[in-house]
JSON list of C-alpha atoms in Angstrom, two decimals:
[
{"chain": "A", "resi": 1, "resn": "UNK", "atom": "CA", "xyz": [61.19, -42.71, -12.45]},
{"chain": "A", "resi": 2, "resn": "UNK", "atom": "CA", "xyz": [57.50, -42.15, -13.12]},
{"chain": "A", "resi": 3, "resn": "UNK", "atom": "CA", "xyz": [56.25, -38.61, -12.80]},
{"chain": "A", "resi": 4, "resn": "UNK", "atom": "CA", "xyz": [52.82, -37.74, -11.48]},
{"chain": "A", "resi": 5, "resn": "UNK", "atom": "CA", "xyz": [51.41, -37.09, -14.94]},
{"chain": "A", "resi": 6, "resn": "UNK", "atom": "CA", "xyz": [52.49, -40.45, -16.35]},
{"chain": "A", "resi": 7, "resn": "UNK", "atom": "CA", "xyz": [50.11, -43.40, -16.30]},
{"chain": "A", "resi": 8, "resn": "UNK", "atom": "CA", "xyz": [51.10, -45.55, -13.34]},
{"chain": "A", "resi": 9, "resn": "UNK", "atom": "CA", "xyz": [48.24, -48.04, -12.97]},
{"chain": "A", "resi": 10, "resn": "UNK", "atom": "CA", "xyz": [45.33, -49.56, -14.86]},
{"chain": "A", "resi": 11, "resn": "UNK", "atom": "CA", "xyz": [42.33, -50.64, -12.77]},
{"chain": "A", "resi": 12, "resn": "UNK", "atom": "CA", "xyz": [40.22, -53.41, -14.33]},
{"chain": "A", "resi": 13, "resn": "UNK", "atom": "CA", "xyz": [36.68, -54.45, -13.58]},
{"chain": "A", "resi": 14, "resn": "UNK", "atom": "CA", "xyz": [36.20, -58.23, -13.97]},
{"chain": "A", "resi": 15, "resn": "UNK", "atom": "CA", "xyz": [32.75, -59.47, -15.01]},
{"chain": "A", "resi": 16, "resn": "UNK", "atom": "CA", "xyz": [31.99, -58.34, -18.55]},
{"chain": "A", "resi": 17, "resn": "UNK", "atom": "CA", "xyz": [35.34, -56.51, -18.77]},
{"chain": "A", "resi": 18, "resn": "UNK", "atom": "CA", "xyz": [38.06, -59.16, -18.51]},
{"chain": "A", "resi": 19, "resn": "UNK", "atom": "CA", "xyz": [35.70, -61.90, -19.69]},
{"chain": "A", "resi": 20, "resn": "UNK", "atom": "CA", "xyz": [32.05, -62.05, -20.75]},
{"chain": "A", "resi": 21, "resn": "UNK", "atom": "CA", "xyz": [31.21, -64.02, -17.64]},
{"chain": "A", "resi": 22, "resn": "UNK", "atom": "CA", "xyz": [27.61, -63.03, -17.04]},
{"chain": "A", "resi": 23, "resn": "UNK", "atom": "CA", "xyz": [25.29, -64.82, -19.49]},
{"chain": "A", "resi": 24, "resn": "UNK", "atom": "CA", "xyz": [27.10, -68.14, -19.75]},
{"chain": "A", "resi": 25, "resn": "UNK", "atom": "CA", "xyz": [28.98, -68.05, -16.47]},
{"chain": "A", "resi": 26, "resn": "UNK", "atom": "CA", "xyz": [27.35, -66.47, -13.43]},
{"chain": "A", "resi": 27, "resn": "UNK", "atom": "CA", "xyz": [23.79, -66.99, -14.73]},
{"chain": "A", "resi": 28, "resn": "UNK", "atom": "CA", "xyz": [24.35, -70.73, -15.22]},
{"chain": "A", "resi": 29, "resn": "UNK", "atom": "CA", "xyz": [26.08, -70.97, -11.82]},
{"chain": "A", "resi": 30, "resn": "UNK", "atom": "CA", "xyz": [23.12, -69.29, -10.08]},
{"chain": "A", "resi": 31, "resn": "UNK", "atom": "CA", "xyz": [20.70, -71.72, -11.76]},
{"chain": "A", "resi": 32, "resn": "UNK", "atom": "CA", "xyz": [22.85, -74.70, -10.74]},
{"chain": "A", "resi": 33, "resn": "UNK", "atom": "CA", "xyz": [22.85, -73.46, -7.12]},
{"chain": "A", "resi": 34, "resn": "UNK", "atom": "CA", "xyz": [19.08, -73.02, -7.17]},
{"chain": "A", "resi": 35, "resn": "UNK", "atom": "CA", "xyz": [18.70, -76.62, -8.34]},
{"chain": "A", "resi": 36, "resn": "UNK", "atom": "CA", "xyz": [21.04, -77.83, -5.59]},
{"chain": "A", "resi": 37, "resn": "UNK", "atom": "CA", "xyz": [18.89, -75.96, -3.04]},
{"chain": "A", "resi": 38, "resn": "UNK", "atom": "CA", "xyz": [15.71, -77.59, -4.50]},
{"chain": "A", "resi": 39, "resn": "UNK", "atom": "CA", "xyz": [14.40, -74.25, -5.73]},
{"chain": "A", "resi": 40, "resn": "UNK", "atom": "CA", "xyz": [12.32, -74.10, -8.90]},
{"chain": "A", "resi": 41, "resn": "UNK", "atom": "CA", "xyz": [13.82, -70.76, -9.96]},
{"chain": "A", "resi": 42, "resn": "UNK", "atom": "CA", "xyz": [15.25, -70.24, -13.43]},
{"chain": "A", "resi": 43, "resn": "UNK", "atom": "CA", "xyz": [17.07, -67.03, -14.31]},
{"chain": "A", "resi": 44, "resn": "UNK", "atom": "CA", "xyz": [16.73, -66.90, -18.09]},
{"chain": "A", "resi": 45, "resn": "UNK", "atom": "CA", "xyz": [18.80, -64.55, -20.26]},
{"chain": "A", "resi": 46, "resn": "UNK", "atom": "CA", "xyz": [16.30, -61.67, -20.21]},
{"chain": "A", "resi": 47, "resn": "UNK", "atom": "CA", "xyz": [15.59, -61.88, -16.48]},
{"chain": "A", "resi": 48, "resn": "UNK", "atom": "CA", "xyz": [19.30, -61.99, -15.69]},
{"chain": "A", "resi": 49, "resn": "UNK", "atom": "CA", "xyz": [19.78, -58.87, -17.78]},
{"chain": "A", "resi": 50, "resn": "UNK", "atom": "CA", "xyz": [17.28, -57.13, -15.50]},
{"chain": "A", "resi": 51, "resn": "UNK", "atom": "CA", "xyz": [18.90, -58.48, -12.34]},
{"chain": "A", "resi": 52, "resn": "UNK", "atom": "CA", "xyz": [22.33, -57.25, -13.47]},
{"chain": "A", "resi": 53, "resn": "UNK", "atom": "CA", "xyz": [21.20, -53.73, -12.64]},
{"chain": "A", "resi": 54, "resn": "UNK", "atom": "CA", "xyz": [21.91, -54.82, -9.05]},
{"chain": "A", "resi": 55, "resn": "UNK", "atom": "CA", "xyz": [25.63, -55.22, -8.35]},
{"chain": "A", "resi": 56, "resn": "UNK", "atom": "CA", "xyz": [26.79, -58.02, -6.06]},
{"chain": "A", "resi": 57, "resn": "UNK", "atom": "CA", "xyz": [25.54, -61.61, -6.11]},
{"chain": "A", "resi": 58, "resn": "UNK", "atom": "CA", "xyz": [23.99, -61.68, -2.63]},
{"chain": "A", "resi": 59, "resn": "UNK", "atom": "CA", "xyz": [22.35, -58.32, -3.30]},
{"chain": "A", "resi": 60, "resn": "UNK", "atom": "CA", "xyz": [21.01, -59.68, -6.61]},
{"chain": "A", "resi": 61, "resn": "UNK", "atom": "CA", "xyz": [19.41, -62.67, -4.84]},
{"chain": "A", "resi": 62, "resn": "UNK", "atom": "CA", "xyz": [17.76, -60.40, -2.28]},
{"chain": "A", "resi": 63, "resn": "UNK", "atom": "CA", "xyz": [16.41, -58.11, -4.99]},
{"chain": "A", "resi": 64, "resn": "UNK", "atom": "CA", "xyz": [14.98, -61.13, -6.82]},
{"chain": "A", "resi": 65, "resn": "UNK", "atom": "CA", "xyz": [13.25, -62.27, -3.62]},
{"chain": "A", "resi": 66, "resn": "UNK", "atom": "CA", "xyz": [11.78, -58.82, -2.98]},
{"chain": "A", "resi": 67, "resn": "UNK", "atom": "CA", "xyz": [10.40, -58.56, -6.52]},
{"chain": "A", "resi": 68, "resn": "UNK", "atom": "CA", "xyz": [9.50, -62.13, -7.45]},
{"chain": "A", "resi": 69, "resn": "UNK", "atom": "CA", "xyz": [9.53, -64.37, -4.34]},
{"chain": "A", "resi": 70, "resn": "UNK", "atom": "CA", "xyz": [8.46, -62.16, -1.40]},
{"chain": "A", "resi": 71, "resn": "UNK", "atom": "CA", "xyz": [7.33, -65.14, 0.71]},
{"chain": "A", "resi": 72, "resn": "UNK", "atom": "CA", "xyz": [10.98, -66.20, 1.00]},
{"chain": "A", "resi": 73, "resn": "UNK", "atom": "CA", "xyz": [11.75, -62.97, 2.85]},
{"chain": "A", "resi": 74, "resn": "UNK", "atom": "CA", "xyz": [10.02, -64.45, 5.95]},
{"chain": "A", "resi": 75, "resn": "UNK", "atom": "CA", "xyz": [12.93, -66.83, 6.60]},
{"chain": "A", "resi": 76, "resn": "UNK", "atom": "CA", "xyz": [14.34, -66.23, 10.08]},
{"chain": "A", "resi": 77, "resn": "UNK", "atom": "CA", "xyz": [17.85, -67.00, 8.81]},
{"chain": "A", "resi": 78, "resn": "UNK", "atom": "CA", "xyz": [17.46, -65.00, 5.59]},
{"chain": "A", "resi": 79, "resn": "UNK", "atom": "CA", "xyz": [20.90, -63.37, 5.57]},
{"chain": "A", "resi": 80, "resn": "UNK", "atom": "CA", "xyz": [22.71, -66.65, 6.29]},
{"chain": "A", "resi": 81, "resn": "UNK", "atom": "CA", "xyz": [20.55, -68.56, 3.78]},
{"chain": "A", "resi": 82, "resn": "UNK", "atom": "CA", "xyz": [21.33, -66.06, 1.01]},
{"chain": "A", "resi": 83, "resn": "UNK", "atom": "CA", "xyz": [25.04, -66.25, 1.90]},
{"chain": "A", "resi": 84, "resn": "UNK", "atom": "CA", "xyz": [24.95, -70.06, 1.71]},
{"chain": "A", "resi": 85, "resn": "UNK", "atom": "CA", "xyz": [23.14, -70.00, -1.63]},
{"chain": "A", "resi": 86, "resn": "UNK", "atom": "CA", "xyz": [25.65, -67.51, -3.00]},
{"chain": "A", "resi": 87, "resn": "UNK", "atom": "CA", "xyz": [28.61, -69.58, -1.73]},
{"chain": "A", "resi": 88, "resn": "UNK", "atom": "CA", "xyz": [27.22, -72.63, -3.56]},
{"chain": "A", "resi": 89, "resn": "UNK", "atom": "CA", "xyz": [26.80, -70.53, -6.70]},
{"chain": "A", "resi": 90, "resn": "UNK", "atom": "CA", "xyz": [30.45, -69.43, -6.44]},
{"chain": "A", "resi": 91, "resn": "UNK", "atom": "CA", "xyz": [31.58, -73.09, -6.37]},
{"chain": "A", "resi": 92, "resn": "UNK", "atom": "CA", "xyz": [29.60, -73.80, -9.55]},
{"chain": "A", "resi": 93, "resn": "UNK", "atom": "CA", "xyz": [31.13, -70.71, -11.19]},
{"chain": "A", "resi": 94, "resn": "UNK", "atom": "CA", "xyz": [34.64, -71.84, -10.24]},
{"chain": "A", "resi": 95, "resn": "UNK", "atom": "CA", "xyz": [33.93, -75.23, -11.85]},
{"chain": "A", "resi": 96, "resn": "UNK", "atom": "CA", "xyz": [32.92, -73.48, -15.10]},
{"chain": "A", "resi": 97, "resn": "UNK", "atom": "CA", "xyz": [36.15, -71.46, -14.94]},
{"chain": "A", "resi": 98, "resn": "UNK", "atom": "CA", "xyz": [38.32, -74.51, -14.28]},
{"chain": "A", "resi": 99, "resn": "UNK", "atom": "CA", "xyz": [36.74, -76.23, -17.28]},
{"chain": "A", "resi": 100, "resn": "UNK", "atom": "CA", "xyz": [37.97, -73.35, -19.44]},
{"chain": "A", "resi": 101, "resn": "UNK", "atom": "CA", "xyz": [34.41, -72.50, -20.46]},
{"chain": "A", "resi": 102, "resn": "UNK", "atom": "CA", "xyz": [34.90, -68.73, -20.44]},
{"chain": "A", "resi": 103, "resn": "UNK", "atom": "CA", "xyz": [37.85, -67.13, -22.30]},
{"chain": "A", "resi": 104, "resn": "UNK", "atom": "CA", "xyz": [39.21, -63.62, -21.83]},
{"chain": "A", "resi": 105, "resn": "UNK", "atom": "CA", "xyz": [37.77, -60.95, -24.10]},
{"chain": "A", "resi": 106, "resn": "UNK", "atom": "CA", "xyz": [39.75, -59.77, -27.18]},
{"chain": "A", "resi": 107, "resn": "UNK", "atom": "CA", "xyz": [42.85, -57.78, -26.28]},
{"chain": "A", "resi": 108, "resn": "UNK", "atom": "CA", "xyz": [42.79, -58.43, -22.54]},
{"chain": "A", "resi": 109, "resn": "UNK", "atom": "CA", "xyz": [45.74, -60.85, -22.30]},
{"chain": "A", "resi": 110, "resn": "UNK", "atom": "CA", "xyz": [47.78, -58.84, -24.82]},
{"chain": "A", "resi": 111, "resn": "UNK", "atom": "CA", "xyz": [47.23, -55.58, -22.91]},
{"chain": "A", "resi": 112, "resn": "UNK", "atom": "CA", "xyz": [47.98, -57.12, -19.50]},
{"chain": "A", "resi": 113, "resn": "UNK", "atom": "CA", "xyz": [51.28, -58.56, -20.77]},
{"chain": "A", "resi": 114, "resn": "UNK", "atom": "CA", "xyz": [52.18, -55.21, -22.36]},
{"chain": "A", "resi": 115, "resn": "UNK", "atom": "CA", "xyz": [51.40, -53.22, -19.21]},
{"chain": "A", "resi": 116, "resn": "UNK", "atom": "CA", "xyz": [53.64, -55.58, -17.22]},
{"chain": "A", "resi": 117, "resn": "UNK", "atom": "CA", "xyz": [56.49, -55.04, -19.68]},
{"chain": "A", "resi": 118, "resn": "UNK", "atom": "CA", "xyz": [56.02, -51.28, -19.37]},
{"chain": "A", "resi": 119, "resn": "UNK", "atom": "CA", "xyz": [56.11, -51.52, -15.54]},
{"chain": "A", "resi": 120, "resn": "UNK", "atom": "CA", "xyz": [52.60, -50.08, -15.25]},
{"chain": "A", "resi": 121, "resn": "UNK", "atom": "CA", "xyz": [50.82, -51.41, -12.17]},
{"chain": "A", "resi": 122, "resn": "UNK", "atom": "CA", "xyz": [47.79, -53.67, -12.55]},
{"chain": "A", "resi": 123, "resn": "UNK", "atom": "CA", "xyz": [44.81, -53.61, -10.19]},
{"chain": "A", "resi": 124, "resn": "UNK", "atom": "CA", "xyz": [41.31, -55.05, -9.99]},
{"chain": "A", "resi": 125, "resn": "UNK", "atom": "CA", "xyz": [38.23, -53.28, -8.67]},
{"chain": "A", "resi": 126, "resn": "UNK", "atom": "CA", "xyz": [35.20, -55.55, -8.70]},
{"chain": "A", "resi": 127, "resn": "UNK", "atom": "CA", "xyz": [32.06, -56.51, -6.81]},
{"chain": "A", "resi": 128, "resn": "UNK", "atom": "CA", "xyz": [32.57, -60.20, -7.60]},
{"chain": "A", "resi": 129, "resn": "UNK", "atom": "CA", "xyz": [34.22, -62.46, -5.01]},
{"chain": "A", "resi": 130, "resn": "UNK", "atom": "CA", "xyz": [37.94, -63.05, -4.64]},
{"chain": "A", "resi": 131, "resn": "UNK", "atom": "CA", "xyz": [37.27, -66.73, -5.39]},
{"chain": "A", "resi": 132, "resn": "UNK", "atom": "CA", "xyz": [35.74, -65.79, -8.75]},
{"chain": "A", "resi": 133, "resn": "UNK", "atom": "CA", "xyz": [38.65, -63.47, -9.59]},
{"chain": "A", "resi": 134, "resn": "UNK", "atom": "CA", "xyz": [41.17, -66.17, -8.70]},
{"chain": "A", "resi": 135, "resn": "UNK", "atom": "CA", "xyz": [39.35, -68.83, -10.72]},
{"chain": "A", "resi": 136, "resn": "UNK", "atom": "CA", "xyz": [39.13, -66.62, -13.81]},
{"chain": "A", "resi": 137, "resn": "UNK", "atom": "CA", "xyz": [42.77, -65.49, -13.74]},
{"chain": "A", "resi": 138, "resn": "UNK", "atom": "CA", "xyz": [44.07, -68.99, -13.04]},
{"chain": "A", "resi": 139, "resn": "UNK", "atom": "CA", "xyz": [42.02, -70.60, -15.83]},
{"chain": "A", "resi": 140, "resn": "UNK", "atom": "CA", "xyz": [42.88, -67.98, -18.47]},
{"chain": "A", "resi": 141, "resn": "UNK", "atom": "CA", "xyz": [46.34, -66.59, -17.65]},
{"chain": "A", "resi": 142, "resn": "UNK", "atom": "CA", "xyz": [47.85, -69.33, -15.48]},
{"chain": "A", "resi": 143, "resn": "UNK", "atom": "CA", "xyz": [48.56, -70.02, -11.81]},
{"chain": "A", "resi": 144, "resn": "UNK", "atom": "CA", "xyz": [51.01, -67.14, -11.46]},
{"chain": "A", "resi": 145, "resn": "UNK", "atom": "CA", "xyz": [48.64, -64.46, -12.80]},
{"chain": "A", "resi": 146, "resn": "UNK", "atom": "CA", "xyz": [47.23, -63.47, -9.39]},
{"chain": "A", "resi": 147, "resn": "UNK", "atom": "CA", "xyz": [50.70, -62.21, -8.48]},
{"chain": "A", "resi": 148, "resn": "UNK", "atom": "CA", "xyz": [50.78, -59.88, -11.48]},
{"chain": "A", "resi": 149, "resn": "UNK", "atom": "CA", "xyz": [48.19, -57.61, -9.84]},
{"chain": "A", "resi": 150, "resn": "UNK", "atom": "CA", "xyz": [49.49, -55.15, -7.27]},
{"chain": "A", "resi": 151, "resn": "UNK", "atom": "CA", "xyz": [46.06, -54.74, -5.67]},
{"chain": "A", "resi": 152, "resn": "UNK", "atom": "CA", "xyz": [42.86, -56.77, -5.92]},
{"chain": "A", "resi": 153, "resn": "UNK", "atom": "CA", "xyz": [39.73, -55.17, -4.50]},
{"chain": "A", "resi": 154, "resn": "UNK", "atom": "CA", "xyz": [36.92, -57.74, -4.60]},
{"chain": "A", "resi": 155, "resn": "UNK", "atom": "CA", "xyz": [33.65, -58.81, -2.98]},
{"chain": "A", "resi": 156, "resn": "UNK", "atom": "CA", "xyz": [32.65, -57.39, 0.38]},
{"chain": "A", "resi": 157, "resn": "UNK", "atom": "CA", "xyz": [35.94, -55.62, 1.10]},
{"chain": "A", "resi": 158, "resn": "UNK", "atom": "CA", "xyz": [33.97, -52.35, 1.13]},
{"chain": "A", "resi": 159, "resn": "UNK", "atom": "CA", "xyz": [30.37, -52.03, 2.41]},
{"chain": "A", "resi": 160, "resn": "UNK", "atom": "CA", "xyz": [28.91, -50.17, -0.57]},
{"chain": "A", "resi": 161, "resn": "UNK", "atom": "CA", "xyz": [29.19, -51.71, -4.04]},
{"chain": "A", "resi": 162, "resn": "UNK", "atom": "CA", "xyz": [29.15, -50.05, -7.46]},
{"chain": "A", "resi": 163, "resn": "UNK", "atom": "CA", "xyz": [27.83, -47.52, -8.49]},
{"chain": "A", "resi": 164, "resn": "UNK", "atom": "CA", "xyz": [29.27, -46.24, -5.18]},
{"chain": "A", "resi": 165, "resn": "UNK", "atom": "CA", "xyz": [32.95, -45.29, -5.62]},
{"chain": "A", "resi": 166, "resn": "UNK", "atom": "CA", "xyz": [34.12, -47.11, -2.45]},
{"chain": "A", "resi": 167, "resn": "UNK", "atom": "CA", "xyz": [35.91, -50.00, -4.19]},
{"chain": "A", "resi": 168, "resn": "UNK", "atom": "CA", "xyz": [37.89, -47.59, -6.37]},
{"chain": "A", "resi": 169, "resn": "UNK", "atom": "CA", "xyz": [38.81, -45.39, -3.40]},
{"chain": "A", "resi": 170, "resn": "UNK", "atom": "CA", "xyz": [40.00, -48.51, -1.56]},
{"chain": "A", "resi": 171, "resn": "UNK", "atom": "CA", "xyz": [42.12, -49.69, -4.50]},
{"chain": "A", "resi": 172, "resn": "UNK", "atom": "CA", "xyz": [43.65, -46.23, -5.00]},
{"chain": "A", "resi": 173, "resn": "UNK", "atom": "CA", "xyz": [44.50, -46.06, -1.28]},
{"chain": "A", "resi": 174, "resn": "UNK", "atom": "CA", "xyz": [46.20, -49.47, -1.47]},
{"chain": "A", "resi": 175, "resn": "UNK", "atom": "CA", "xyz": [48.13, -48.43, -4.59]},
{"chain": "A", "resi": 176, "resn": "UNK", "atom": "CA", "xyz": [49.08, -45.13, -2.91]},
{"chain": "A", "resi": 177, "resn": "UNK", "atom": "CA", "xyz": [48.23, -43.35, -6.16]},
{"chain": "A", "resi": 178, "resn": "UNK", "atom": "CA", "xyz": [45.86, -40.56, -7.13]},
{"chain": "A", "resi": 179, "resn": "UNK", "atom": "CA", "xyz": [43.06, -40.97, -9.65]},
{"chain": "A", "resi": 180, "resn": "UNK", "atom": "CA", "xyz": [44.92, -38.72, -12.09]},
{"chain": "A", "resi": 181, "resn": "UNK", "atom": "CA", "xyz": [47.76, -41.29, -12.26]},
{"chain": "A", "resi": 182, "resn": "UNK", "atom": "CA", "xyz": [45.40, -44.10, -13.25]},
{"chain": "A", "resi": 183, "resn": "UNK", "atom": "CA", "xyz": [42.71, -45.21, -15.69]},
{"chain": "A", "resi": 184, "resn": "UNK", "atom": "CA", "xyz": [39.81, -47.61, -15.15]},
{"chain": "A", "resi": 185, "resn": "UNK", "atom": "CA", "xyz": [38.45, -50.15, -17.65]},
{"chain": "A", "resi": 186, "resn": "UNK", "atom": "CA", "xyz": [34.76, -51.01, -17.23]},
{"chain": "A", "resi": 187, "resn": "UNK", "atom": "CA", "xyz": [31.88, -52.49, -19.21]},
{"chain": "A", "resi": 188, "resn": "UNK", "atom": "CA", "xyz": [28.75, -51.19, -17.46]},
{"chain": "A", "resi": 189, "resn": "UNK", "atom": "CA", "xyz": [26.98, -47.97, -16.54]},
{"chain": "A", "resi": 190, "resn": "UNK", "atom": "CA", "xyz": [27.18, -48.82, -12.82]},
{"chain": "A", "resi": 191, "resn": "UNK", "atom": "CA", "xyz": [30.92, -49.45, -13.18]},
{"chain": "A", "resi": 192, "resn": "UNK", "atom": "CA", "xyz": [31.39, -46.17, -15.04]},
{"chain": "A", "resi": 193, "resn": "UNK", "atom": "CA", "xyz": [29.46, -44.24, -12.37]},
{"chain": "A", "resi": 194, "resn": "UNK", "atom": "CA", "xyz": [31.61, -45.84, -9.68]},
{"chain": "A", "resi": 195, "resn": "UNK", "atom": "CA", "xyz": [34.90, -44.99, -11.40]},
{"chain": "A", "resi": 196, "resn": "UNK", "atom": "CA", "xyz": [33.86, -41.45, -12.34]},
{"chain": "A", "resi": 197, "resn": "UNK", "atom": "CA", "xyz": [32.74, -40.78, -8.76]},
{"chain": "A", "resi": 198, "resn": "UNK", "atom": "CA", "xyz": [36.33, -41.65, -7.77]},
{"chain": "A", "resi": 199, "resn": "UNK", "atom": "CA", "xyz": [37.53, -39.14, -10.43]},
{"chain": "A", "resi": 200, "resn": "UNK", "atom": "CA", "xyz": [39.05, -41.87, -12.59]},
{"chain": "A", "resi": 201, "resn": "UNK", "atom": "CA", "xyz": [39.20, -41.47, -16.37]},
{"chain": "A", "resi": 202, "resn": "UNK", "atom": "CA", "xyz": [37.35, -44.53, -17.61]},
{"chain": "A", "resi": 203, "resn": "UNK", "atom": "CA", "xyz": [37.39, -46.61, -20.80]},
{"chain": "A", "resi": 204, "resn": "UNK", "atom": "CA", "xyz": [34.29, -48.65, -21.59]},
{"chain": "A", "resi": 205, "resn": "UNK", "atom": "CA", "xyz": [34.39, -51.93, -23.52]},
{"chain": "A", "resi": 206, "resn": "UNK", "atom": "CA", "xyz": [30.73, -52.89, -23.85]},
{"chain": "A", "resi": 207, "resn": "UNK", "atom": "CA", "xyz": [29.52, -56.43, -23.19]},
{"chain": "A", "resi": 208, "resn": "UNK", "atom": "CA", "xyz": [26.40, -58.24, -24.36]},
{"chain": "A", "resi": 209, "resn": "UNK", "atom": "CA", "xyz": [24.24, -57.04, -21.48]},
{"chain": "A", "resi": 210, "resn": "UNK", "atom": "CA", "xyz": [25.52, -53.44, -21.35]},
{"chain": "A", "resi": 211, "resn": "UNK", "atom": "CA", "xyz": [25.53, -52.36, -25.01]},
{"chain": "A", "resi": 212, "resn": "UNK", "atom": "CA", "xyz": [22.55, -50.02, -24.69]},
{"chain": "A", "resi": 213, "resn": "UNK", "atom": "CA", "xyz": [23.50, -48.37, -21.37]},
{"chain": "A", "resi": 214, "resn": "UNK", "atom": "CA", "xyz": [24.43, -44.71, -20.87]},
{"chain": "A", "resi": 215, "resn": "UNK", "atom": "CA", "xyz": [28.19, -44.18, -20.98]},
{"chain": "A", "resi": 216, "resn": "UNK", "atom": "CA", "xyz": [28.29, -40.40, -20.78]},
{"chain": "A", "resi": 217, "resn": "UNK", "atom": "CA", "xyz": [31.61, -39.27, -19.31]},
{"chain": "A", "resi": 218, "resn": "UNK", "atom": "CA", "xyz": [33.72, -42.19, -20.55]},
{"chain": "A", "resi": 219, "resn": "UNK", "atom": "CA", "xyz": [36.95, -41.32, -22.39]},
{"chain": "A", "resi": 220, "resn": "UNK", "atom": "CA", "xyz": [35.84, -43.73, -25.13]},
{"chain": "A", "resi": 221, "resn": "UNK", "atom": "CA", "xyz": [33.35, -46.55, -25.71]},
{"chain": "A", "resi": 222, "resn": "UNK", "atom": "CA", "xyz": [34.65, -49.55, -27.67]},
{"chain": "A", "resi": 223, "resn": "UNK", "atom": "CA", "xyz": [33.40, -53.01, -28.60]},
{"chain": "A", "resi": 224, "resn": "UNK", "atom": "CA", "xyz": [36.47, -54.50, -26.88]},
{"chain": "A", "resi": 225, "resn": "UNK", "atom": "CA", "xyz": [40.19, -53.80, -26.43]},
{"chain": "A", "resi": 226, "resn": "UNK", "atom": "CA", "xyz": [40.94, -55.08, -29.93]},
{"chain": "A", "resi": 227, "resn": "UNK", "atom": "CA", "xyz": [43.81, -57.03, -31.45]},
{"chain": "A", "resi": 228, "resn": "UNK", "atom": "CA", "xyz": [46.04, -56.13, -34.42]},
{"chain": "A", "resi": 229, "resn": "UNK", "atom": "CA", "xyz": [44.34, -59.02, -36.23]},
{"chain": "A", "resi": 230, "resn": "UNK", "atom": "CA", "xyz": [40.88, -58.24, -34.82]},
{"chain": "A", "resi": 231, "resn": "UNK", "atom": "CA", "xyz": [40.34, -54.45, -34.48]},
{"chain": "A", "resi": 232, "resn": "UNK", "atom": "CA", "xyz": [37.73, -53.10, -32.10]},
{"chain": "A", "resi": 233, "resn": "UNK", "atom": "CA", "xyz": [34.65, -51.20, -33.24]},
{"chain": "A", "resi": 234, "resn": "UNK", "atom": "CA", "xyz": [34.58, -47.66, -31.88]},
{"chain": "A", "resi": 235, "resn": "UNK", "atom": "CA", "xyz": [31.19, -46.62, -30.51]},
{"chain": "A", "resi": 236, "resn": "UNK", "atom": "CA", "xyz": [32.00, -43.22, -28.97]},
{"chain": "A", "resi": 237, "resn": "UNK", "atom": "CA", "xyz": [34.96, -40.96, -28.20]},
{"chain": "A", "resi": 238, "resn": "UNK", "atom": "CA", "xyz": [37.71, -39.28, -30.24]},
{"chain": "A", "resi": 239, "resn": "UNK", "atom": "CA", "xyz": [38.74, -41.19, -33.37]},
{"chain": "A", "resi": 240, "resn": "UNK", "atom": "CA", "xyz": [41.68, -43.55, -32.91]},
{"chain": "A", "resi": 241, "resn": "UNK", "atom": "CA", "xyz": [44.33, -44.30, -35.51]},
{"chain": "A", "resi": 242, "resn": "UNK", "atom": "CA", "xyz": [44.60, -48.01, -34.78]},
{"chain": "A", "resi": 243, "resn": "UNK", "atom": "CA", "xyz": [42.15, -50.69, -33.80]},
{"chain": "A", "resi": 244, "resn": "UNK", "atom": "CA", "xyz": [43.65, -51.97, -30.55]},
{"chain": "A", "resi": 245, "resn": "UNK", "atom": "CA", "xyz": [44.23, -50.39, -27.15]},
{"chain": "A", "resi": 246, "resn": "UNK", "atom": "CA", "xyz": [47.82, -50.22, -25.92]},
{"chain": "A", "resi": 247, "resn": "UNK", "atom": "CA", "xyz": [49.60, -48.47, -23.05]},
{"chain": "A", "resi": 248, "resn": "UNK", "atom": "CA", "xyz": [50.21, -45.34, -25.16]},
{"chain": "A", "resi": 249, "resn": "UNK", "atom": "CA", "xyz": [46.51, -44.84, -25.86]},
{"chain": "A", "resi": 250, "resn": "UNK", "atom": "CA", "xyz": [45.66, -45.44, -22.19]},
{"chain": "A", "resi": 251, "resn": "UNK", "atom": "CA", "xyz": [48.32, -42.90, -21.14]},
{"chain": "A", "resi": 252, "resn": "UNK", "atom": "CA", "xyz": [46.88, -40.30, -23.51]},
{"chain": "A", "resi": 253, "resn": "UNK", "atom": "CA", "xyz": [43.38, -40.82, -22.13]},
{"chain": "A", "resi": 254, "resn": "UNK", "atom": "CA", "xyz": [44.60, -40.72, -18.54]},
{"chain": "A", "resi": 255, "resn": "UNK", "atom": "CA", "xyz": [46.38, -37.41, -19.14]},
{"chain": "A", "resi": 256, "resn": "UNK", "atom": "CA", "xyz": [43.60, -35.59, -20.95]}
]
């Protein structure tokens, strides 16, 4: 029987954390949707890095309009039009996933399988859509992988997205656990702020777009989760004896 001070659940972000989906996944899917809508927009790598400061795909489109295409804001059906554009983008992203174009990051599959063996609950807390989560898990871990997660908090299930803590509060409520019984795994400053605001100890594995962000308050900052054959690079936090994250290390961080 688990006691209250034993790690009982690991809460994963998705984009940039489970897989490096942003640059060669979501960005390409947005551009494909723009083309389908006969828009001459092109979100290049640098611009998309700027837009990633806004969490949520529909919110990102609106921010882009406000800053770069203000005339588009005059549409009478603006909210519905953005939703339709985003839905088309999601279909393009799912196609990329189904083609196996985006693998899981180092250590992710290993850690998920280990946590299952140790009977530690798995959860997802993300601003991306449920369709995107499903497509990624199915294409990388198999059809049955969705059922491995006790709770999946995704998309518009809460009104305020990261850095607000709402998605983490929702997931914790569904798990019926306290923050002290869990640990979050994130890749971005917004994700860290969200998890910390929910009082969750948080591990950061940086991704291409987030490397230079401020991760003050994280239990550790690593290049990735690491593998025995491919150790992570430690960027911040107390020195670790081995180069891959396992359930014991997560438990120690959660109980600090």
